[in-house]
Short mmCIF file of C-alpha atoms in Angstrom, two decimals:
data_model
loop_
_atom_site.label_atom_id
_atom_site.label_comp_id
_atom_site.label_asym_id
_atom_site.label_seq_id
_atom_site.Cartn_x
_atom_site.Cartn_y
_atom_site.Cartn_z
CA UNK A 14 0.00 0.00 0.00
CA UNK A 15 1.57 3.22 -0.71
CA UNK A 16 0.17 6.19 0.77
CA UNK A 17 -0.25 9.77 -0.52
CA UNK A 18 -1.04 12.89 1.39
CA UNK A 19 -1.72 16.16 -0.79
CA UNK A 20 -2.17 19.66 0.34
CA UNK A 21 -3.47 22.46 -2.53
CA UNK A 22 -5.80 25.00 -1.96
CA UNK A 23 -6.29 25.00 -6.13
CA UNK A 24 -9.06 22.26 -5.33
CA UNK A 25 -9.49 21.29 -9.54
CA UNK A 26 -5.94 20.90 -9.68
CA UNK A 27 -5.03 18.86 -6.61
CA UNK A 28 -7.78 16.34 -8.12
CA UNK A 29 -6.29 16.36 -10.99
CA UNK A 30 -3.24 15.68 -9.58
CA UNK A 31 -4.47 12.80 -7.27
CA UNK A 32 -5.67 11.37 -10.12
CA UNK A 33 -2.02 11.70 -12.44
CA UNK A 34 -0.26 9.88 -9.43
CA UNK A 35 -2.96 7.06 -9.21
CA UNK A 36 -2.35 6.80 -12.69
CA UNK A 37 1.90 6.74 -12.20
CA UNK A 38 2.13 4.78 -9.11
CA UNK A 39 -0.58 2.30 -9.97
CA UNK A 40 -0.55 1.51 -13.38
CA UNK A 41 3.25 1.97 -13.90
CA UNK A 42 4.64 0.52 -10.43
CA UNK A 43 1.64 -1.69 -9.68
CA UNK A 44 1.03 0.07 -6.57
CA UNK A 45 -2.06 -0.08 -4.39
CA UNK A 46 -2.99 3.55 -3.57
CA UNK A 47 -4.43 5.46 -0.61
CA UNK A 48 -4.75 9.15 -1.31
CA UNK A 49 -5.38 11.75 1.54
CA UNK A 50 -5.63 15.03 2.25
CA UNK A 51 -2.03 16.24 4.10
CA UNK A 52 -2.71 16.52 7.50
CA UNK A 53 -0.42 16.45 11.07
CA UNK A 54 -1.43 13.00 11.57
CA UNK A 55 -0.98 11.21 7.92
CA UNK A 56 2.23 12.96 7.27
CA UNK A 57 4.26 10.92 9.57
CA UNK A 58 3.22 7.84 7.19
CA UNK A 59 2.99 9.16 4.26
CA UNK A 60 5.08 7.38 1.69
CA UNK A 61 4.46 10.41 -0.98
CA UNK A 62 3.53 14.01 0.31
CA UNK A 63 2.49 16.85 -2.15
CA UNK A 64 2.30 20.21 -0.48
CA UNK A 65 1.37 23.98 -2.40
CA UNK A 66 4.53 25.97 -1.89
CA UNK A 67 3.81 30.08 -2.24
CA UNK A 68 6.86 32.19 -3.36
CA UNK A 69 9.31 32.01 -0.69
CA UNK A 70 7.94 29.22 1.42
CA UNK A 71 10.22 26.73 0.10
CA UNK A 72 12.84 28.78 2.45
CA UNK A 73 10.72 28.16 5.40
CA UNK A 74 10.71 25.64 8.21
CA UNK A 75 7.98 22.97 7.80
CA UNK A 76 7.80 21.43 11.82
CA UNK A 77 5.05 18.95 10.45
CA UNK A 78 7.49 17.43 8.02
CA UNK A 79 10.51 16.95 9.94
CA UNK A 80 8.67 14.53 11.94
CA UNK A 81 8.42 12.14 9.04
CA UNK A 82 8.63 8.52 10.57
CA UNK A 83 9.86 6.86 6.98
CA UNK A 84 11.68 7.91 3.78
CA UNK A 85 9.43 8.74 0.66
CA UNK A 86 8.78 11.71 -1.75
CA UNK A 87 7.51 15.52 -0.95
CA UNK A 88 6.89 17.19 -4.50
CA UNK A 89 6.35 20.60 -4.26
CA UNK A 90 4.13 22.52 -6.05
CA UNK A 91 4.18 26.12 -7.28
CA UNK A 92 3.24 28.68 -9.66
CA UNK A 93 5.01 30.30 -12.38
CA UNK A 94 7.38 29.11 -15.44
CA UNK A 95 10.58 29.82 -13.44
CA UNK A 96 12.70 26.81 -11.91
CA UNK A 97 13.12 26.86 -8.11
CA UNK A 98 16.35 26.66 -6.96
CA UNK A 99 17.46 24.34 -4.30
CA UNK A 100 20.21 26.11 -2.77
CA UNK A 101 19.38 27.78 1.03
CA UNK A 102 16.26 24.53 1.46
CA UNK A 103 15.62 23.71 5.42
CA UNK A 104 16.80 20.18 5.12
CA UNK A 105 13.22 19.20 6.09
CA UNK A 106 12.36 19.67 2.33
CA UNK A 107 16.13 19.58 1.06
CA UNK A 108 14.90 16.40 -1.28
CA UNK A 109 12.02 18.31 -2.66
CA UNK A 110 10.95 17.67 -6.56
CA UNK A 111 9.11 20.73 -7.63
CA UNK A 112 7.04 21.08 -10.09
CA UNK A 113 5.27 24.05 -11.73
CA UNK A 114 1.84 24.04 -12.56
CA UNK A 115 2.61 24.89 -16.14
CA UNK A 116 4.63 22.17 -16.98
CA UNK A 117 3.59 19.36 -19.05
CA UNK A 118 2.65 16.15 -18.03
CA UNK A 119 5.27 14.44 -19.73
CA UNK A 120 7.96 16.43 -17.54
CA UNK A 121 6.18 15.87 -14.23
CA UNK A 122 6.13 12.40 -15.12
CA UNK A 123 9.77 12.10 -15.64
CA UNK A 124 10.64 13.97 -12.60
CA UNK A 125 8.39 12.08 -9.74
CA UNK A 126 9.67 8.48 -11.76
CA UNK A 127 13.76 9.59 -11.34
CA UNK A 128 12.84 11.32 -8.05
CA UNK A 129 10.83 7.92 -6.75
CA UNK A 130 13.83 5.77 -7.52
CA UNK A 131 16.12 8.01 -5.59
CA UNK A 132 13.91 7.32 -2.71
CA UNK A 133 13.57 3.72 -3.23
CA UNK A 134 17.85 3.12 -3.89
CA UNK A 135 18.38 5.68 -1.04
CA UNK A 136 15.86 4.66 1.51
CA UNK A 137 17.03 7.27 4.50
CA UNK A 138 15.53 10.20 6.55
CA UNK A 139 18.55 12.22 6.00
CA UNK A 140 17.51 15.13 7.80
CA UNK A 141 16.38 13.40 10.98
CA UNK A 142 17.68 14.81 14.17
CA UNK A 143 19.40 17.39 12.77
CA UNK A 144 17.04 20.72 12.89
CA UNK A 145 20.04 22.35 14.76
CA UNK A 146 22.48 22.45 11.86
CA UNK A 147 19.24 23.67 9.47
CA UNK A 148 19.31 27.10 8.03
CA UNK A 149 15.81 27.95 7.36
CA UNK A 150 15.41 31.87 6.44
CA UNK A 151 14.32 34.02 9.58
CA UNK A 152 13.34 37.13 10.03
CA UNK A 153 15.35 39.89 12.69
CA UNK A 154 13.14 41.44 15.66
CA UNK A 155 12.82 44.46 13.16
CA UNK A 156 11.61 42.94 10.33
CA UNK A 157 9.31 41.03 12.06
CA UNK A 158 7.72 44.34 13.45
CA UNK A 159 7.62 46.06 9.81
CA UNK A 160 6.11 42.36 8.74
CA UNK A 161 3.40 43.17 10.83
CA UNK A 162 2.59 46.26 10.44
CA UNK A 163 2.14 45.30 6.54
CA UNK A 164 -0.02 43.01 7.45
CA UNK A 165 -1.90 45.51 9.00
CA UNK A 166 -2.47 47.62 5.68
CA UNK A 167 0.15 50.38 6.19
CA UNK A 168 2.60 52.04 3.92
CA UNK A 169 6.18 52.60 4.69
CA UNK A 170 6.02 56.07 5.31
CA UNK A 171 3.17 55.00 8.38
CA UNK A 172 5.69 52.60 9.25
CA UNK A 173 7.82 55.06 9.54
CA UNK A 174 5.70 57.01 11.99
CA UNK A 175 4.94 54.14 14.34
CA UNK A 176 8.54 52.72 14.66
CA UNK A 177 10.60 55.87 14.72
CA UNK A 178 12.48 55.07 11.70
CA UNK A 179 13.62 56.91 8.85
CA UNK A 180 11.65 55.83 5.38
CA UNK A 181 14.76 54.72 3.79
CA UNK A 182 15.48 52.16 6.85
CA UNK A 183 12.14 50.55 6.47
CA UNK A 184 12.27 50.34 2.86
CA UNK A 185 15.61 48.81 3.33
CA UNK A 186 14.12 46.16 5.36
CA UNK A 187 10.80 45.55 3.00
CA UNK A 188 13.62 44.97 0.57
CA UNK A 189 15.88 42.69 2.47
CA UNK A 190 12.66 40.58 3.41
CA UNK A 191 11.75 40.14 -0.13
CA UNK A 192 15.48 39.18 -0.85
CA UNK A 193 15.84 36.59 1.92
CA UNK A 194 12.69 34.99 0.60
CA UNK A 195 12.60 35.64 -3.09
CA UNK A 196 10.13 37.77 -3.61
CA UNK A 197 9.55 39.85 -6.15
CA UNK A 198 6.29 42.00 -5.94
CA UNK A 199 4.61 43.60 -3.20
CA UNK A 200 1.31 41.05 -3.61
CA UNK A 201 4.10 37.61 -3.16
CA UNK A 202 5.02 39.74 -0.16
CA UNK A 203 1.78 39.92 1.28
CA UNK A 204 0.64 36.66 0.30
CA UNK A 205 3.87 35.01 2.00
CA UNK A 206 3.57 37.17 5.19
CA UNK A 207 -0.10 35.70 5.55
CA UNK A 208 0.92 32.28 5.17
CA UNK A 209 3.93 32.80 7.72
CA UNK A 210 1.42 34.39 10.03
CA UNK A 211 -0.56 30.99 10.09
CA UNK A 212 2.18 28.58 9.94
CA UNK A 213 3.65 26.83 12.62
CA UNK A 214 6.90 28.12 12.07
CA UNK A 215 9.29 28.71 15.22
CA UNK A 216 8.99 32.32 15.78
CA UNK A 217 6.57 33.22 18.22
CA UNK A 218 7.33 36.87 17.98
CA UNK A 219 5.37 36.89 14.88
CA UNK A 220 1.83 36.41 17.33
CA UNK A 221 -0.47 39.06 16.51
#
């Protein structure tokens, strides 16, 4: 039984895509499938985990992964034509395929198959135990309180006001945010700061 957990808030395409790996791992591999919905408690199991990765989340730490109990696949999904890189990856996710929604069928194909056998010749949680040597992106005290504020609607020059800084220091750090998580338009900036805000990633400073 090989089991798949698969997180994407595009509902049509995560369908579509539980569907595709039925199709790969079933007819190809002669698998029996179970397909699920990623939660907390089926990702410890989970022999193949798809998870919806916004721009700059892929530099994030993922707590629910790194708890994995046995090797398998995460593919990563994401928008846009543009490769991501792999450099800078929390080594919860340093394994990741990703795959854009844009690409064809025939390419996603190709990677999960080459990715799959990695997993199957290499059979190890490599990461395990080691979220002390992992260098997820963070943000400093003061970016954290500009992050919020953004959140909040204002504009750097309000910012500016409410933290006693000069304009050019805050857009400094809007731009050194965006940097660190490679972002490159105001709306991926929002977008990421909202999914940060919800996430149960390790910096409790970021509590509204």
């Amino acid at each position: 039984m090989l089991k798949i957990a698969i997180e994407d808030s595009n509902a049509f395409y995560k369908h579509g895509f539980e569907l595709f790996l039925e199709k790969i791992f079933f007819h190809a591999e002669k698998y029996s499938i179970e397909v699920e919905s990623l939660t907390k408690q089926n990702v410890l199991q989970a022999d193949v985990i798809v998870k919806e990765f916004n721009a700059g989340a892929q530099f994030l730490c993922h707590p629910a992964l790194k708890f994995r109990r046995r090797p398998g696949l995460i593919v990563g999904i994401y928008d846009g034509k543009k490769n991501l890189h792999h450099n800078g990856l929390p080594l919860c996710i340093k394994d990741v395929v990703f795959i854009s929604r844009s690409e064809s069928l025939h390419s996603i194909s190709e990677k999960i198959f080459i990715a799959w056998k990695d997993v199957k010749a290499n059979p190890i949680l490599s990461h395990s135990g080691k979220c002390l040597q992992c260098k997820f992106h963070n943000l400093t005290p003061q970016q954290i309180l500009i992050a919020k504020s953004l959140l909040r609607g204002n504009d750097i020059f309000r910012i500016s006001q409410q933290l006693g800084l000069n304009i050019k220091a805050v857009s400094s750090h809007k731009r050194m945010i965006m940097r660190k998580f490679g972002l490159k338009s105001d709306c991926e900036l929002l977008i990421f700061l909202k999914i940060f805000k919800k996430s149960d990633h390790p910096i409790s400073l970021f509590d509204s």
